Amino acid sequence: MNPYTGAIAWLLDPAHWTGDGSIPQRLTEHILYCLITLVIAMIIAIPAGLYIGHTGRGRAIVVPFTGALRALPTLGLVILLALWLGLGLIPPLIALVVLAIPPILAGAYAGVESVDPVTRDAATATGFTAWGVLTRVEVPLALPLIVGGIRSATLQVIATWTVAAYLPLGGLGRFLYDGLPVRNYAEMLGGSILVILLALVVDGLFALTQRFVTPKGVIAGRVRDVRTPTRSTQRKERTWFAPEA
Amino acid sequence: MIEFRAVTKRFPDGTLAVTDLDLIIPPHQVTVFVGSSGSGKTTILRMINRMVDPTSGSVLIDDVDIATLEPVALRRSIGYVMQNSGLLPHRTVIDNIATVPLLDGVKRAEAHKRAYELMDVVGLERSLATRYPAQLSGGQQQRVGVARGLAADPNILLMDEPFGAVDPLVRAELQVELQRLQRELGKTVVFVTHDIDEAFLIGDQVVLFKPGGILAQAGPPAELLQHPADDFVTSFIDAGRPRSILR
Amino acid sequence: MIEFRAVTKRFPDGTLAVTDLDLIIPPHQVTVFVGSSGSGKTTILRMINRMVDPTSGSVLIDDVDIATLEPVALRRSIGYVMQNSGLLPHRTVIDNIATVPLLDGVKRAEAHKRAYELMDVVGLERSLATRYPAQLSGGQQQRVGVARGLAADPNILLMDEPFGAVDPLVRAELQVELQRLQRELGKTVVFVTHDIDEAFLIGDQVVLFKPGGILAQAGPPAELLQHPADDFVTSFIDAGRPRSILR
Amino acid sequence: MNWFAENWQQLLAYTAAHVGLSIPPIVVGFALSLPLGWLANRYRASRGILLSGAGILYAIPSLPLFVLLPSIIGTKILDPMNVEVALSLYALALMLRTTADGLAAVDGDVKLSATAVGYGAWRRFFGVELPLAGPVLLAGLRVVSVSTVSLVTIGSVIGVNSLGFYFLDGYQRDFPLEVWVGIVGTLIIALVFDGVLTLGGRLLMPWTTGRAARRAMRKVSMAAVNA
Amino acid sequence: ACSSGNPLDTSSSAAGGSSSGSSVVVGSAAFPENEILAYVYADALNQNGIKATVKPNIGQRDAYIAALKDGSIDLVPEYTGNLLQYFDAKATAQSSDDVYNALKTAVPSGYGVLAKAEAQDADSYNVTKAFSDQYGVKSLDDLKKVTIPLKVAANPEFQTRPYGIPGLKSEYGVTATLVPISDGGGPNTVKALTGGDVQLADIYSTTPAIKSENLVTLSDPKNMILAQNVVPLISDKAATDKVKAVLEKVQAALTTDDLIQMNTKSSVDKESADQIAKEWLKSKSLF
Ligand SMILES: Nc1ncnc2c1ncn2[C@@H]1O[C@H](COP(=O)(O)OP(=O)(O)OP(=O)(O)O)[C@@H](O)[C@H]1O
Ligand SMILES: Nc1ncnc2c1ncn2[C@@H]1O[C@H](COP(=O)(O)OP(=O)(O)OP(=O)(O)O)[C@@H](O)[C@H]1O
Ligand SMILES: [Mg+2]
Ligand SMILES: [Mg+2]
């Protein structure tokens, strides 16, 4: 039996749909772990990202730091924390939050930074308070990128919780680590399929959300042609006189 | 009346953008700042609504030092129009025009009513009200910008190269329109441009700056033309004038 | 001599950019295309070096239909200068000037020698040779652009708003320079601009286009001024002329 | 410190293995991203297909991919190739969008003027578009390099050893020092790679002034967000 | 001689004139004792002029046997009982010799086991002293008396092994759930037991912590867990007479106490596997 038909059979086997360690149970656990991770990461990263994007302060520290966080091997971090803190959800949770922070942070500050300085400037000049500029101008315009950051963090978190199941944990990664020592391809592949499906469904939902949160006016202004612009001279502002500094 | 008293501005990076400026901008007239790129026009204009604060010296509006005023409130009381309009891309035309009244807590329906009237004033079709800025032409965007500047019925209107980014034909049209508006409304207008022709066309008073925000000459157009203060003024005016031997 | 015979261009998206154009561009003279934005000037210019191919009709250079020529070779034989200079940002000034000779396989040392001479011709200090374009002022960049256009010693030089992006003072300087160059070199220059003043200043022949690439009038400046073909021509010239009542 | 004195040979060997495992995926992912990135910009349909394909690829967790590759590509189970292929796919998935965006972001005027002075299509791609997309590509490559170096450690779970060995060994022996060695070693390798790339970029692209490079970096940080 | 501890250096060899062909690749399971044994074999071979390298940390039995079958490795330290059950799930042999003899016939062709060592290292069920006293549990049979739900800490594969969860159910009628801890009955498994996260832990009988933590190893009256002598599993291709001779010598010297000491050095003194292997070989004058 090739691994794929085996995996399908494994997935369809009613025995795997009830009881302890069943697919619904592992799936629920996995989603729960991911949700907790993301909520914590967002609580930390979004305000920080907005602050950096809005003020431009701290960028020089935070950008290389998040780069370094990306280099941190999650498996190592999970294990280190597990040796430190013992069994339970907390060690991998910390490691996964650390993993989720960089993309969310980057999305938030890149989003705010991507707002045209002219727009921001004009908003201030017309009498928006600093808070007003942030909440009514920058955040709405940054929302697609903010959601983009959360989206990419979510995908990473979904994938990495499976790796973290090296520790005694639930979640879909269980199927991988349980199948691995006995080379139960059906179980491992079945589990992988579940993870991938979960990731794709979530990704699809995010794609919809991202479209939904993109301000209509921004869509209207977007260049539709994906090819390289060959008419760029036309789109460029008419610098009839001297160029703006 | 707007008054600059010994105003100097040095940016944190050391750039000296405005040097010891004394200037009086008379009310209910159009004062045009002109000068080449980087001569400090924008910086000086922005001192009037405290987008920039002077390093030393003071700016007074109707004899009140604006350093004592709350910036946000001050800005809402002064109209500001800029090149590329600076409209909020995620708000419709009508909401953009009504920005300041809405910020001031005016009811939506009322703010929109006034905004529709302003669309008439600046010559915009009311049918454009629900479009987004990106769906308008450059000239239309500038009109929206002017309407927004007028929405709070300010006494002072600051315009920073408002027509710098539009087609020459449209530009000529907008210049005419601005002159009509000004006849009707009689605001204190401070207008920044690169274009000496434009300055002479619409300015009651023209202020020419040298690099470093140094005042070269200020006065009615005729005075600058007939009695240029120095060679800089002469050469600046000449560079902007028609050079074709045919005229 | 460059000749347009019944040339029409419709872009794939349906835009009719050039409509049934018949035009003769005389050799060793400066012909200026002028017209408002979107009137097809650039499109027409680019037909000369086959950056755009006509939908119907033909373009001839010295009586040869260029549709029969190999585009890449044709382009190397024609100088092209554009707004914002279009320099290669990753090449030094001297390499930029030598682009075409280098493409043609001329040895580096030789190509550079010629390029240094061209720097003198267009009035650039030789010490700038090893800089990158971003390290030059706008005016200097345009000079490099012109030098590059001249590097292969072409008979034809196409210039698309070459001075559109520089300061008025620098612009005036470059215009004078171009006139001097042209007196010395006597190329066939096709020059695109928005600015009717500029057109009248440097054009031996001025060609005015209406939107849709329709020829409004072609002739020496004096003819357009004294005998405008229709109201469009009159209003276009008027919009560009000084409007200040003071002159 | 005693540990280092006794284990430096092993540490060196695993470090070498780690470096050796990291380089091919980065190179392969980058090389493949060029033609595919070009293709992504060429047609609307190809862009959609390629970029969503990359998205899906990146959603596949690494561990199952490592385990399943032998059955897909017919390698032996301890063959490092399993890890290499999987990581190359990730590198490609990460790099593709950046390359596509980087190539698309090359100033249209410059491309146009290159065409106008007589560059042929190929020459233009390699002589103009590729170098000008350089700063963006470099920034993307740095992200890919960092993430590959970090992902290599997971190979240890299936017996393809690198510094990741110390994670598992340290766990089994309740020996945090080894886990630290693994983590810090991985970070150092990532840092060195990053330094090499940055330096290489500076040498290869002398025209990138600080400002331009920073702008490119920003572009990519955005691209990476949506990767 | 200072043989390199380099597990990847394929040319690592103490003596010059080694066998002309490719070197012997010694694999190991992903737990420290097995890794040490792999180094013991490899170092001994190298010492006797046979090039050998170690591929540690391959995984569990299914993984390294697959690696043996596809030629990625040639040799791996094994344990007779579990290996017999792996090849023949219905095996009935119990005594050390019976198991070894049964194993010799159960091993598929192309592979073989060499002489078994006296050293044994079996899976064993352990409980804390407190638990044992509270419920009066001394053997697996006694577990039936325990009223609370039982959790066992062990490697993930314990879920399916005959001596694991299934055996507990079929042999002793005890239902337990697994808490999978991938450290091969190492310190984390012990911690889970002593910390009260689980009631039972599968710990290898040679683990020093059994003594130091005062654990109670439950007896196995039904002999669910077979005798587990250390034995090299080797492919015929690699099993030259010279290799066999070297390994037989090693096997003859290896005792259960040696295993316990080696494990102490690994988990308590944090010495590296290669180092422990060399020290042991020296102590037996094999190095
Ligand atoms: N925030 C700032 N920090 C540092 N220098 C600045 C800042 N804003 C402006 N400058 C500098 O101050 C000088 C005056 O700038 P300003 O924008 O006022 O000139 P301008 O006359 O409006 O020019 P333009 O015609 O190009 O708009 C310039 O040299 C400019 O570079
Ligand atoms: N590649 C293209 N595809 C579709 N339409 C195009 C293309 N290039 C130009 N056009 C359209 O053709 C018309 C003429 O364009 P062209 O660039 O020739 O005008 P122009 O006179 O040079 O304008 P400008 O002064 O703004 O440079 C415009 O409506 C433009 O939008
Ligand atoms: Mg300005
Ligand atoms: Mg054009």
Coordinates of N, CA and C in Angstrom, one line a residue, chain A residues 3-4 59 67-68 70-73 75-77 79-80 83 106-107 110 113-114 145 148-149 152 159 162-163 166-168 176-177 180 183 185 188-189 192 195-196 199-200 210 224-230 232-233 236, chain D residues 41-44 47 56 58-64 67-68 71-72 77 103-104 107-109 111-112 143 146 150 153-154 157-158 167-168 170-172 174-176 179-180 183 186-187 190 218 221-222 224-227:
Chain A
P3 N 2.0 5.1 0.6 CA 1.7 5.9 1.7 C 0.4 6.8 1.6
Y4 N 0.1 7.2 0.4 CA -1.0 8.1 0.2 C -2.3 7.4 0.4
R59 N 13.3 51.6 15.7 CA 13.5 50.8 14.5 C 14.8 50.2 14.4
G67 N 15.1 40.2 13.3 CA 15.9 39.3 12.4 C 16.6 38.2 13.1
A68 N 17.2 38.6 14.3 CA 17.8 37.5 15.1 C 16.8 36.5 15.6
R70 N 14.2 35.5 14.1 CA 13.9 34.6 13.0 C 15.0 33.5 13.0
A71 N 16.2 33.8 13.4 CA 17.3 32.8 13.3 C 17.2 31.8 14.4
L72 N 16.5 32.1 15.4 CA 16.4 31.3 16.6 C 15.7 30.0 16.3
P73 N 16.5 28.8 16.4 CA 15.8 27.6 16.1 C 14.8 27.2 17.1
L75 N 13.0 24.5 17.6 CA 13.1 23.2 18.4 C 14.0 23.4 19.6
G76 N 15.2 24.1 19.3 CA 16.1 24.3 20.4 C 15.5 25.1 21.5
L77 N 14.8 26.1 21.2 CA 14.2 27.0 22.2 C 13.1 26.2 23.0
I79 N 13.0 23.1 23.5 CA 13.7 22.1 24.4 C 14.3 22.8 25.6
L80 N 15.0 23.9 25.3 CA 15.6 24.6 26.4 C 14.6 25.0 27.4
L83 N 13.4 22.1 29.4 CA 14.4 21.6 30.4 C 14.3 22.5 31.7
A106 N 6.7 43.1 12.3 CA 7.1 43.7 11.0 C 5.9 44.2 10.3
G107 N 4.8 43.4 10.3 CA 3.6 43.8 9.6 C 3.1 45.1 10.1
A110 N 5.7 47.9 9.3 CA 5.8 48.2 7.8 C 4.5 48.8 7.3
E113 N 4.5 52.4 8.3 CA 5.5 53.1 7.5 C 5.1 53.2 6.0
S114 N 4.3 52.3 5.6 CA 3.9 52.3 4.2 C 2.9 53.4 3.9
L145 N -1.5 45.3 5.6 CA -0.2 44.8 6.0 C -0.2 44.2 7.4
G148 N -1.6 41.0 7.1 CA -0.6 40.2 6.4 C 0.4 39.6 7.3
G149 N 0.8 40.4 8.2 CA 1.8 39.9 9.2 C 1.2 38.9 10.1
S152 N 1.0 35.6 8.2 CA 2.2 34.8 8.0 C 2.7 34.2 9.4
A159 N 2.4 25.5 11.6 CA 3.4 24.5 11.2 C 4.3 24.2 12.4
T162 N 3.5 21.7 15.4 CA 3.7 20.3 15.1 C 5.1 19.8 15.5
V163 N 6.1 20.7 15.3 CA 7.4 20.4 15.7 C 7.5 20.4 17.2
Y166 N 7.3 17.4 19.9 CA 8.4 16.6 20.4 C 8.3 16.5 21.9
L167 N 7.8 17.5 22.6 CA 7.5 17.4 24.0 C 6.2 16.7 24.2
P168 N 5.9 16.2 25.4 CA 4.6 15.6 25.6 C 3.5 16.6 25.5
L176 N 2.6 13.0 14.1 CA 3.9 12.9 13.4 C 4.9 12.2 14.4
Y177 N 5.0 12.6 15.6 CA 6.0 12.1 16.5 C 5.6 10.7 17.0
L180 N 6.4 8.6 13.8 CA 7.8 8.6 13.4 C 8.6 7.4 13.9
R183 N 7.7 4.3 12.1 CA 7.6 4.6 10.7 C 6.2 4.2 10.2
Y185 N 3.8 5.5 8.2 CA 3.6 6.5 7.2 C 2.2 7.0 7.1
M188 N 1.6 9.4 9.9 CA 2.4 10.7 9.7 C 1.8 11.5 8.5
L189 N 1.6 10.8 7.4 CA 1.1 11.5 6.3 C -0.3 12.0 6.5
S192 N 0.0 15.0 8.6 CA 0.5 16.1 7.8 C -0.6 16.7 6.9
V195 N -2.6 19.0 9.0 CA -1.9 20.3 9.3 C -2.0 21.2 8.0
I196 N -1.7 20.5 6.9 CA -1.7 21.3 5.7 C -3.1 21.9 5.4
A199 N -3.8 24.7 7.6 CA -3.0 25.9 7.2 C -3.7 26.5 6.0
L200 N -4.1 25.7 5.0 CA -4.7 26.3 3.8 C -6.1 26.9 4.1
Q210 N -8.1 39.9 4.4 CA -7.2 41.0 3.9 C -7.9 41.8 2.9
R224 N -3.8 48.1 -11.7 CA -4.3 46.7 -11.9 C -3.3 45.9 -12.7
D225 N -2.6 46.5 -13.6 CA -1.7 45.8 -14.4 C -0.5 45.2 -13.6
V226 N -0.4 43.9 -13.7 CA 0.7 43.4 -12.9 C 2.1 43.4 -13.6
R227 N 2.0 43.7 -15.0 CA 3.2 43.7 -15.7 C 4.1 44.9 -15.3
T228 N 5.3 44.9 -15.7 CA 6.2 46.0 -15.4 C 5.6 47.2 -16.1
P229 N 5.5 48.3 -15.3 CA 5.0 49.5 -15.9 C 5.8 50.1 -17.0
T230 N 5.3 50.2 -18.1 CA 6.0 50.8 -19.2 C 5.6 52.2 -19.5
S232 N 5.4 54.5 -17.1 CA 5.7 55.1 -15.9 C 5.8 56.6 -16.0
T233 N 6.3 57.1 -17.1 CA 6.4 58.6 -17.2 C 5.0 59.2 -17.1
K236 N 3.9 59.3 -13.3 CA 4.7 60.1 -12.4 C 4.1 61.5 -12.3
Chain D
N41 N 6.1 37.6 -13.1 CA 5.8 39.0 -13.5 C 5.3 39.0 -15.0
R42 N 5.5 37.9 -15.6 CA 5.3 37.9 -17.1 C 3.8 37.9 -17.4
Y43 N 3.1 37.0 -16.7 CA 1.6 36.9 -17.0 C 0.9 37.0 -15.7
R44 N -0.3 37.5 -15.8 CA -1.2 37.6 -14.6 C -1.5 36.2 -14.0
R47 N 1.5 34.6 -12.3 CA 1.8 35.2 -11.0 C 0.9 34.5 -9.9
I56 N 1.4 27.8 -0.4 CA 1.0 26.5 0.0 C 2.2 25.7 0.5
Y58 N 4.9 26.8 1.6 CA 5.4 27.2 2.9 C 4.6 26.8 4.1
A59 N 3.3 26.4 3.8 CA 2.4 26.0 4.8 C 2.7 24.6 5.3
I60 N 3.4 23.8 4.5 CA 3.7 22.4 4.8 C 4.7 22.4 5.9
P61 N 4.4 21.8 7.1 CA 5.4 21.7 8.1 C 6.6 20.9 7.7
S62 N 7.7 21.3 8.2 CA 9.0 20.7 7.7 C 9.1 19.2 8.1
L63 N 8.7 18.8 9.3 CA 9.0 17.5 9.7 C 8.4 16.4 8.8
P64 N 7.0 16.5 8.5 CA 6.5 15.5 7.6 C 7.1 15.5 6.3
V67 N 10.2 13.5 6.4 CA 10.0 12.0 6.5 C 9.5 11.5 5.2
L68 N 8.7 12.2 4.5 CA 8.0 11.7 3.3 C 8.8 11.7 2.0
S71 N 10.1 8.6 0.1 CA 9.1 7.9 -0.7 C 8.7 8.6 -1.9
I72 N 9.0 9.9 -2.0 CA 8.6 10.7 -3.1 C 9.8 10.7 -4.2
I77 N 16.8 6.7 3.6 CA 16.2 7.5 4.6 C 17.1 8.4 5.4
L103 N 12.0 42.3 -9.0 CA 12.2 42.5 -10.5 C 11.1 43.5 -11.0
A104 N 9.9 43.4 -10.4 CA 8.8 44.3 -10.8 C 9.1 45.7 -10.4
D107 N 12.9 50.3 -11.7 CA 12.3 51.5 -12.3 C 12.0 51.3 -13.8
G108 N 10.7 51.5 -14.1 CA 10.3 51.3 -15.5 C 11.1 52.2 -16.5
D109 N 11.4 53.4 -16.0 CA 12.1 54.4 -16.9 C 13.5 53.8 -17.2
K111 N 14.4 50.7 -17.3 CA 14.3 49.6 -18.3 C 14.0 50.1 -19.7
L112 N 13.1 51.1 -19.7 CA 12.8 51.7 -20.9 C 14.0 52.3 -21.6
V143 N 16.8 36.9 4.5 CA 15.7 36.3 5.3 C 15.8 34.8 5.0
V146 N 18.7 33.1 6.9 CA 18.5 33.0 8.4 C 17.5 31.9 8.6
S150 N 18.2 28.1 10.5 CA 17.4 27.7 11.7 C 16.7 26.4 11.4
T153 N 18.2 22.5 11.7 CA 18.2 21.8 13.0 C 17.2 20.7 13.1
I154 N 16.0 20.9 12.5 CA 14.9 20.0 12.6 C 15.3 18.6 11.9
V157 N 15.9 15.4 14.0 CA 14.8 14.6 14.4 C 14.7 13.3 13.5
I158 N 15.1 13.4 12.3 CA 15.1 12.2 11.4 C 16.5 11.7 11.2
F167 N 20.2 19.6 20.5 CA 18.9 19.8 21.1 C 18.4 18.5 21.6
L168 N 18.4 17.5 20.8 CA 17.8 16.2 21.2 C 18.7 15.5 22.2
G170 N 20.8 17.0 24.3 CA 20.7 17.7 25.5 C 19.4 17.4 26.2
Y171 N 18.3 17.2 25.5 CA 17.0 16.9 26.1 C 17.1 15.6 26.7
Q172 N 17.6 14.6 26.0 CA 17.7 13.2 26.5 C 18.6 13.1 27.8
D174 N 19.2 15.7 29.8 CA 18.8 16.8 30.7 C 20.1 17.7 30.9
F175 N 20.6 18.2 29.8 CA 21.8 18.9 29.7 C 21.7 20.2 29.0
P176 N 21.2 21.2 29.7 CA 20.9 22.5 29.0 C 22.1 23.1 28.2
V179 N 22.0 22.2 24.7 CA 21.0 22.9 24.0 C 21.4 24.3 23.7
W180 N 22.0 25.0 24.7 CA 22.5 26.3 24.5 C 23.6 26.3 23.4
I183 N 21.8 26.2 20.1 CA 21.1 27.5 19.8 C 22.1 28.6 19.4
T186 N 23.8 27.9 16.2 CA 23.0 28.2 15.0 C 22.9 29.7 14.8
L187 N 22.7 30.5 15.9 CA 22.7 31.9 15.7 C 24.0 32.5 15.1
A190 N 24.1 31.7 11.5 CA 23.1 32.7 10.8 C 23.7 34.0 10.7
R218 N 13.3 48.0 3.3 CA 11.9 48.3 3.8 C 10.9 47.5 2.9
S221 N 11.0 44.0 3.9 CA 10.4 43.6 5.1 C 8.9 43.5 4.9
M222 N 8.4 44.4 4.0 CA 7.0 44.3 3.7 C 6.7 43.0 2.9
A224 N 8.3 40.3 3.0 CA 8.5 39.1 3.9 C 7.3 38.9 4.7
V225 N 6.7 40.1 5.1 CA 5.5 40.0 5.9 C 4.4 39.2 5.2
N226 N 4.3 39.4 3.9 CA 3.2 38.7 3.2 C 3.7 37.5 2.5
A227 N 4.9 37.0 2.8 CA 5.4 35.8 2.2 C 4.6 34.6 2.6

